[in-house]
Every structure is written in C-alpha cells, then in structure tokens.
Short mmCIF file of C-alpha atoms in Angstrom, two decimals:
data_model
loop_
_atom_site.label_atom_id
_atom_site.label_comp_id
_atom_site.label_asym_id
_atom_site.label_seq_id
_atom_site.Cartn_x
_atom_site.Cartn_y
_atom_site.Cartn_z
CA MET A 1 0.00 0.00 0.00
CA HIS A 2 1.49 3.35 -1.05
CA ASP A 3 1.83 6.01 1.64
CA ILE A 4 -0.55 8.63 0.23
CA ASP A 5 -2.59 11.14 2.19
CA LEU A 6 -5.23 13.76 1.43
CA ARG A 7 -2.76 16.60 1.91
CA GLN A 8 -0.77 15.33 -1.08
CA LEU A 9 -3.87 15.01 -3.24
CA ARG A 10 -5.04 18.52 -2.33
CA CYS A 11 -1.61 19.85 -3.20
CA LEU A 12 -1.60 18.16 -6.62
CA VAL A 13 -5.06 19.47 -7.48
CA ALA A 14 -4.19 22.97 -6.29
CA ILE A 15 -1.08 23.09 -8.51
CA VAL A 16 -3.09 22.02 -11.55
CA ASP A 17 -5.95 24.39 -10.80
CA GLU A 18 -3.79 27.41 -9.96
CA GLY A 19 -1.23 26.81 -12.69
CA THR A 20 1.92 27.51 -10.68
CA PHE A 21 3.54 26.33 -7.46
CA THR A 22 3.48 29.89 -6.16
CA ASP A 23 -0.25 30.32 -6.67
CA ALA A 24 -0.92 26.84 -5.28
CA ALA A 25 1.01 27.79 -2.14
CA ILE A 26 -1.11 30.92 -1.74
CA ALA A 27 -4.34 28.94 -2.23
CA LEU A 28 -3.28 26.31 0.32
CA GLY A 29 -1.85 28.82 2.80
CA VAL A 30 1.60 27.21 2.89
CA SER A 31 5.05 28.03 1.53
CA GLN A 32 6.12 27.31 -2.03
CA ALA A 33 8.80 25.02 -0.64
CA ALA A 34 6.13 23.01 1.20
CA VAL A 35 4.18 22.60 -2.04
CA SER A 36 7.33 21.35 -3.82
CA ARG A 37 8.10 18.89 -1.01
CA THR A 38 4.52 17.58 -0.90
CA LEU A 39 4.37 17.00 -4.62
CA ALA A 40 7.77 15.29 -4.59
CA SER A 41 6.63 12.96 -1.79
CA LEU A 42 3.52 12.03 -3.78
CA GLU A 43 5.55 11.27 -6.91
CA ARG A 44 7.97 9.13 -4.86
CA ALA A 45 5.09 7.24 -3.25
CA LEU A 46 3.52 6.50 -6.64
CA GLY A 47 6.79 5.97 -8.46
CA VAL A 48 5.67 8.11 -11.40
CA ARG A 49 6.07 11.67 -12.62
CA LEU A 50 2.84 13.64 -12.39
CA LEU A 51 3.76 17.15 -13.55
CA ARG A 52 6.03 18.77 -16.12
CA ARG A 53 7.49 21.98 -14.74
CA THR A 54 9.08 24.68 -16.89
CA SER A 55 9.97 28.29 -16.20
CA ARG A 56 6.61 29.35 -17.64
CA GLU A 57 4.05 26.71 -16.72
CA VAL A 58 3.22 23.49 -14.94
CA THR A 59 1.29 20.83 -16.88
CA PRO A 60 0.23 17.30 -15.96
CA THR A 61 1.84 14.31 -17.63
CA ALA A 62 -0.43 11.71 -19.20
CA THR A 63 -0.32 9.75 -15.95
CA GLY A 64 -0.77 12.98 -14.04
CA LEU A 65 -4.02 13.71 -15.85
CA ARG A 66 -5.44 10.36 -14.76
CA VAL A 67 -4.23 10.79 -11.19
CA VAL A 68 -5.63 14.33 -10.93
CA ALA A 69 -9.05 13.13 -12.13
CA GLN A 70 -9.05 10.36 -9.53
CA ALA A 71 -7.77 12.73 -6.84
CA ARG A 72 -10.71 15.05 -7.47
CA ARG A 73 -13.12 12.13 -7.00
CA VAL A 74 -11.39 11.04 -3.79
CA LEU A 75 -11.50 14.56 -2.34
CA ALA A 76 -15.17 14.92 -3.29
CA ASP A 77 -15.95 11.56 -1.65
CA VAL A 78 -14.15 12.65 1.52
CA ALA A 79 -16.12 15.90 1.56
CA ASP A 80 -19.34 13.88 1.25
CA LEU A 81 -18.18 11.62 4.07
CA VAL A 82 -17.58 14.60 6.34
CA ARG A 83 -20.99 16.09 5.50
CA GLU A 84 -22.64 12.72 6.20
CA ALA A 85 -20.91 12.35 9.55
CA THR A 86 -21.72 15.87 10.69
CA SER A 87 -25.27 16.22 9.38
CA GLY A 88 -26.94 14.48 12.31
CA HIS A 89 -28.18 17.72 13.81
CA THR A 90 -29.48 19.17 10.55
CA ARG A 91 -30.99 16.18 8.72
CA LEU A 92 -33.28 13.37 9.80
CA ARG A 93 -34.06 10.37 7.59
CA VAL A 94 -36.92 8.16 8.79
CA GLY A 95 -37.13 4.82 7.01
CA TYR A 96 -40.16 2.62 6.51
CA ALA A 97 -40.82 -0.59 4.62
CA TRP A 98 -44.42 -0.20 3.41
CA SER A 99 -46.58 2.52 4.80
CA ALA A 100 -44.74 5.15 6.90
CA VAL A 101 -47.17 6.06 9.71
CA GLY A 102 -50.36 5.73 7.68
CA ARG A 103 -52.91 8.49 8.15
CA HIS A 104 -50.51 10.29 10.49
CA THR A 105 -47.81 10.66 7.84
CA VAL A 106 -48.73 14.12 6.57
CA ALA A 107 -49.41 15.44 10.09
CA PHE A 108 -46.05 14.07 11.22
CA GLN A 109 -44.24 15.85 8.39
CA ARG A 110 -46.05 19.16 8.85
CA ARG A 111 -45.82 19.27 12.63
CA TRP A 112 -42.17 18.28 12.55
CA ASN A 113 -41.35 21.05 10.08
CA ALA A 114 -43.27 23.58 12.17
CA ALA A 115 -41.56 22.63 15.44
CA HIS A 116 -38.11 21.58 14.18
CA GLY A 117 -37.51 23.60 11.04
CA ASP A 118 -33.75 23.43 11.59
CA VAL A 119 -33.76 19.62 11.15
CA ASP A 120 -34.70 18.61 7.61
CA LEU A 121 -37.03 15.57 7.67
CA HIS A 122 -36.96 12.98 4.88
CA LEU A 123 -39.10 9.83 4.69
CA VAL A 124 -37.28 6.96 2.98
CA ARG A 125 -38.95 3.76 1.78
CA VAL A 126 -36.63 0.73 2.05
CA ASN A 127 -38.17 -2.75 1.92
CA SER A 128 -35.87 -4.46 4.41
CA PRO A 129 -36.54 -5.95 7.87
CA VAL A 130 -35.26 -2.79 9.58
CA ALA A 131 -36.49 -0.35 6.91
CA GLY A 132 -33.02 0.75 5.86
CA LEU A 133 -31.53 1.24 9.32
CA ALA A 134 -28.92 -1.52 9.04
CA GLU A 135 -28.10 -0.46 5.50
CA GLY A 136 -27.35 3.13 6.52
CA ALA A 137 -30.22 4.49 4.43
CA CYS A 138 -31.94 6.15 7.41
CA ASP A 139 -31.33 7.41 10.94
CA LEU A 140 -34.57 6.13 12.50
CA ALA A 141 -36.96 3.49 11.22
CA VAL A 142 -40.68 2.76 11.56
CA VAL A 143 -41.16 -0.98 11.95
CA ARG A 144 -44.16 -3.13 12.76
CA ARG A 145 -42.44 -6.28 13.98
CA PRO A 146 -40.30 -6.85 17.08
CA LEU A 147 -36.58 -6.58 16.32
CA GLU A 148 -34.40 -9.35 17.70
CA ASP A 149 -31.18 -7.71 16.54
CA ARG A 150 -29.54 -6.35 19.70
CA ARG A 151 -27.82 -3.59 17.75
CA PHE A 152 -31.12 -1.71 17.77
CA ASP A 153 -33.42 -0.24 20.40
CA THR A 154 -37.11 0.40 19.83
CA ALA A 155 -40.04 2.21 21.38
CA ILE A 156 -43.72 1.52 20.70
CA VAL A 157 -45.36 4.74 19.52
CA GLY A 158 -48.83 3.44 18.69
CA LEU A 159 -51.17 0.60 17.77
CA GLU A 160 -52.98 -0.07 14.49
CA ARG A 161 -55.86 -2.36 13.66
CA ARG A 162 -55.32 -5.31 11.36
CA LEU A 163 -57.20 -5.10 8.09
CA CYS A 164 -57.90 -7.65 5.41
CA ALA A 165 -57.24 -6.53 1.83
CA LEU A 166 -59.65 -8.11 -0.67
CA ALA A 167 -60.61 -7.78 -4.31
CA ALA A 168 -63.53 -5.35 -4.52
CA ASP A 169 -65.84 -8.04 -5.91
CA ASP A 170 -64.88 -10.68 -3.33
CA ARG A 171 -67.88 -12.05 -1.46
CA LEU A 172 -66.38 -10.83 1.83
CA ALA A 173 -65.96 -7.30 0.49
CA ARG A 174 -69.66 -6.68 1.19
CA ARG A 175 -69.05 -7.26 4.91
CA ARG A 176 -68.21 -4.46 7.33
CA SER A 177 -65.60 -6.69 9.00
CA VAL A 178 -64.29 -10.24 8.80
CA ARG A 179 -62.98 -12.90 11.16
CA LEU A 180 -59.77 -14.90 10.86
CA ALA A 181 -61.73 -18.14 10.55
CA GLU A 182 -63.38 -16.82 7.39
CA LEU A 183 -59.97 -16.52 5.71
CA THR A 184 -58.63 -20.03 6.26
CA ASP A 185 -59.65 -21.23 2.80
CA ARG A 186 -57.79 -18.37 1.09
CA THR A 187 -54.21 -17.86 -0.05
CA LEU A 188 -52.47 -15.37 2.22
CA LEU A 189 -49.96 -13.13 0.42
CA VAL A 190 -47.07 -12.27 2.73
CA ASP A 191 -43.79 -10.38 2.65
CA ARG A 192 -41.63 -12.47 5.00
CA ARG A 193 -39.01 -9.75 5.32
CA THR A 194 -41.20 -6.89 6.50
CA GLY A 195 -44.84 -7.96 6.70
CA THR A 196 -46.93 -8.19 9.85
CA ALA A 197 -49.09 -11.13 8.72
CA THR A 198 -48.00 -14.70 9.44
CA VAL A 199 -49.90 -17.97 9.73
CA ASP A 200 -49.35 -17.74 13.49
CA LEU A 201 -52.45 -15.54 13.59
CA TRP A 202 -54.49 -18.74 13.03
CA PRO A 203 -54.68 -21.96 15.06
CA PRO A 204 -52.25 -24.65 13.82
CA ASP A 205 -55.07 -26.76 12.37
CA ALA A 206 -56.80 -23.90 10.53
CA ARG A 207 -54.10 -21.95 8.72
CA PRO A 208 -54.44 -20.55 5.20
CA ALA A 209 -52.11 -21.36 2.33
CA VAL A 210 -49.27 -18.86 1.93
CA GLU A 211 -47.67 -17.27 -1.10
CA GLU A 212 -44.68 -14.99 -0.73
CA ILE A 213 -44.40 -11.59 -2.39
CA HIS A 214 -41.63 -9.01 -2.16
CA ASP A 215 -43.17 -5.59 -2.70
CA VAL A 216 -46.35 -3.74 -1.85
CA ASP A 217 -47.17 -3.08 -5.52
CA ASP A 218 -46.95 -6.80 -6.29
CA TRP A 219 -49.10 -7.50 -3.24
CA LEU A 220 -51.80 -5.09 -4.41
CA THR A 221 -51.72 -6.41 -7.97
CA GLU A 222 -52.16 -10.02 -6.86
CA ILE A 223 -55.03 -9.14 -4.55
CA ALA A 224 -56.87 -7.15 -7.22
CA ALA A 225 -56.54 -10.15 -9.55
CA GLU A 226 -58.11 -12.40 -6.85
CA ARG A 227 -54.98 -14.51 -6.53
CA GLY A 228 -54.97 -14.08 -2.78
CA ILE A 229 -55.80 -11.85 0.16
CA GLY A 230 -53.67 -9.77 2.48
CA VAL A 231 -53.76 -9.08 6.20
CA THR A 232 -51.98 -5.87 7.07
CA ALA A 233 -51.76 -2.92 9.44
CA GLU A 234 -54.37 -0.23 8.85
CA SER A 235 -51.67 2.22 7.75
CA THR A 236 -51.46 0.33 4.46
CA ALA A 237 -55.05 1.27 3.62
CA TYR A 238 -54.28 4.97 4.03
CA GLN A 239 -50.98 4.84 2.16
CA TYR A 240 -52.17 2.58 -0.69
CA PRO A 241 -55.82 3.08 -1.67
CA ARG A 242 -56.22 1.19 -4.93
CA PRO A 243 -59.14 0.79 -7.34
CA GLY A 244 -60.32 -2.80 -7.25
CA ILE A 245 -59.26 -3.37 -3.63
CA VAL A 246 -61.12 -2.90 -0.36
CA TYR A 247 -59.87 -3.11 3.21
CA ARG A 248 -62.00 -4.62 5.97
CA PRO A 249 -61.17 -4.81 9.72
CA VAL A 250 -60.26 -8.24 11.08
CA ARG A 251 -62.16 -7.97 14.31
CA ASP A 252 -60.64 -10.92 16.19
CA ALA A 253 -56.96 -10.20 15.35
CA GLU A 254 -54.55 -8.53 17.74
CA PRO A 255 -53.54 -4.97 16.78
CA VAL A 256 -50.15 -4.23 15.28
CA ALA A 257 -47.62 -2.37 17.42
CA VAL A 258 -45.89 0.48 15.59
CA ARG A 259 -42.30 0.88 16.71
CA LEU A 260 -39.60 3.45 16.15
CA ALA A 261 -36.14 1.86 15.92
CA TRP A 262 -32.64 3.32 16.17
CA TRP A 263 -29.02 2.23 16.61
CA ARG A 264 -28.45 1.37 20.27
CA ASP A 265 -24.93 2.80 20.39
CA ASP A 266 -25.52 5.81 18.13
CA PRO A 267 -29.04 7.21 18.44
CA HIS A 268 -29.94 10.25 16.34
CA PRO A 269 -30.19 13.45 18.44
CA ALA A 270 -33.81 13.90 17.34
CA ARG A 271 -34.90 10.41 18.43
CA GLN A 272 -36.78 11.43 21.57
CA ALA A 273 -38.57 14.27 19.81
CA VAL A 274 -39.76 11.87 17.09
CA VAL A 275 -40.92 9.32 19.67
CA GLU A 276 -42.91 11.99 21.50
CA LEU A 277 -44.51 13.42 18.37
CA LEU A 278 -45.52 10.04 16.93
CA THR A 279 -46.84 8.87 20.30
CA GLU A 280 -48.98 12.00 20.55
CA LEU A 281 -50.32 11.56 17.01
CA TYR A 282 -51.35 7.95 17.65
CA ARG A 283 -52.76 8.72 21.08
CA THR A 284 -54.98 11.58 19.86
CA ALA A 285 -56.21 9.82 16.70
#
C-alpha cells in the first residue's frame, strides 16, 4: 500500500488548478517550498512523474491527468463523508418498509417542520426488515415487527388495527368486517421480510395457504386479480388506496404495534422528539 494522504492530493489538485507552485502555495496557505516537497513525496510514493514543470508553466503528464481526475473524485468523496458524519443535527431520515405512519404521515411531516424547522425531515422507503436502518439508508426506522437484533433499540409509539385486503368483488368485500376463521380457505400473500401477517395468527389446524411476495405493488396487484388476500396494518389502507381493492377490519386479530427503531450505540439526536410526536399523534387519533 502506497503512503498517500489527502494533503498530497489537495496539493496536486491545487497546482493544476492554480497553474503555478506559487499560486498553489497561496491557495493552500503554505510556503512554495512546502508545495514542492509535498508533490515530490507524492511522486515518490507512486513511483511516477505527475507534472512537467518549466519556467513558464506546470502541466500534468499523461499519468498525471489520470491521477488528478481520480484525486478530485477522492477529495469529493471525503467531503461527502464529512458532511454525512456531521449532518446528524441538521438532517433526519426516517425509514419505513411499506406505509410510513399511515394516516398520520402528513401530520407528522407538517408538525415536525413547524416545530423543528432546523432539522430537515426525509421519509425513505426501504423494503428491508429494519427499513433501511442496518443499510445506513436512514437514521430512525418505523417498523411493525419486534426486532431481535440487539444492535437496535425500539419504542412503541402506537397501535394499528389489522385489516384484510380483498378484491372489490370478493364475497367478503360486502361485509363491514371479517374474522380470521373466514380466511382459512384463502391464499395469504405475505412479505416475509417486513410484513406483519403470518400464519401464526391462526390456530395450527386452521391456517391458510401462503404465497410470498416481495413488494407492496406486487401484493396489491395479486389481490386485485383475486390470486390471494392480504392481512396488514391499517396504515397500508391509508398509504395505498387502490381501485379494485377494499380493506375490511379483522375484528378478532390482535392490533399491530408500531415501533420506532434506532441504533443502540448511536441514536440520532432527534430520536426522543420523534418518539414523542408520533406517540402524541397515535394517542390523539
């Protein structure tokens, strides 16, 4: 591994951008001798010549052109890394797998912006078991299943009814509500990674057939085509109204707990404020 550091790359780029060692030294706030030494150390580390220097100008060699282009990308990536690491107090990404916080989603966004305008809120849909938290796609995540991964902590912010999603012309669609026993002869469409419905909702001797899907749009399409039914948290009905599909309460099913999740050893500074706001929204619904 060559001994190369960011100071050397910044020096190389400054020389090329400014056109002379003198101007590069002024731009970097160092002496001209320091610029010469830094460039020389970079060329020794790489074992190649990067610049041609005459009394009138400094120009990159063919190799130098390629190295300068890569150096710019490295420096830009480092700048992005620094912004990412230091943006915790100014940006908040809340991940979710299917349906954010249902009917509370818009109120959550508006009330957050009104009360915490200095922290930019973004909702991010990631269909993974922890809604993008483990992947680094978000800072907090809304999940509707208990998390066994001890890297994360959670807090329950609310409860949602379970609904059954049916084709609009299904015989049960005319009912105001359904029971689990009425669904045992159906095919249950489930997302095993993120879904809240499992056959454990039914007694062992009266469980429906199961077909796995991997995305909410596929789930909705299959239900509308009468290839199966879905059992889901009520937030799905608010987030995904769809012609050809109706949602009916499952009156004998336990409600779904809505949890906010975060990294145990690195919680976002806004975590408690989000917990409090979501808890209030669910409590006053």
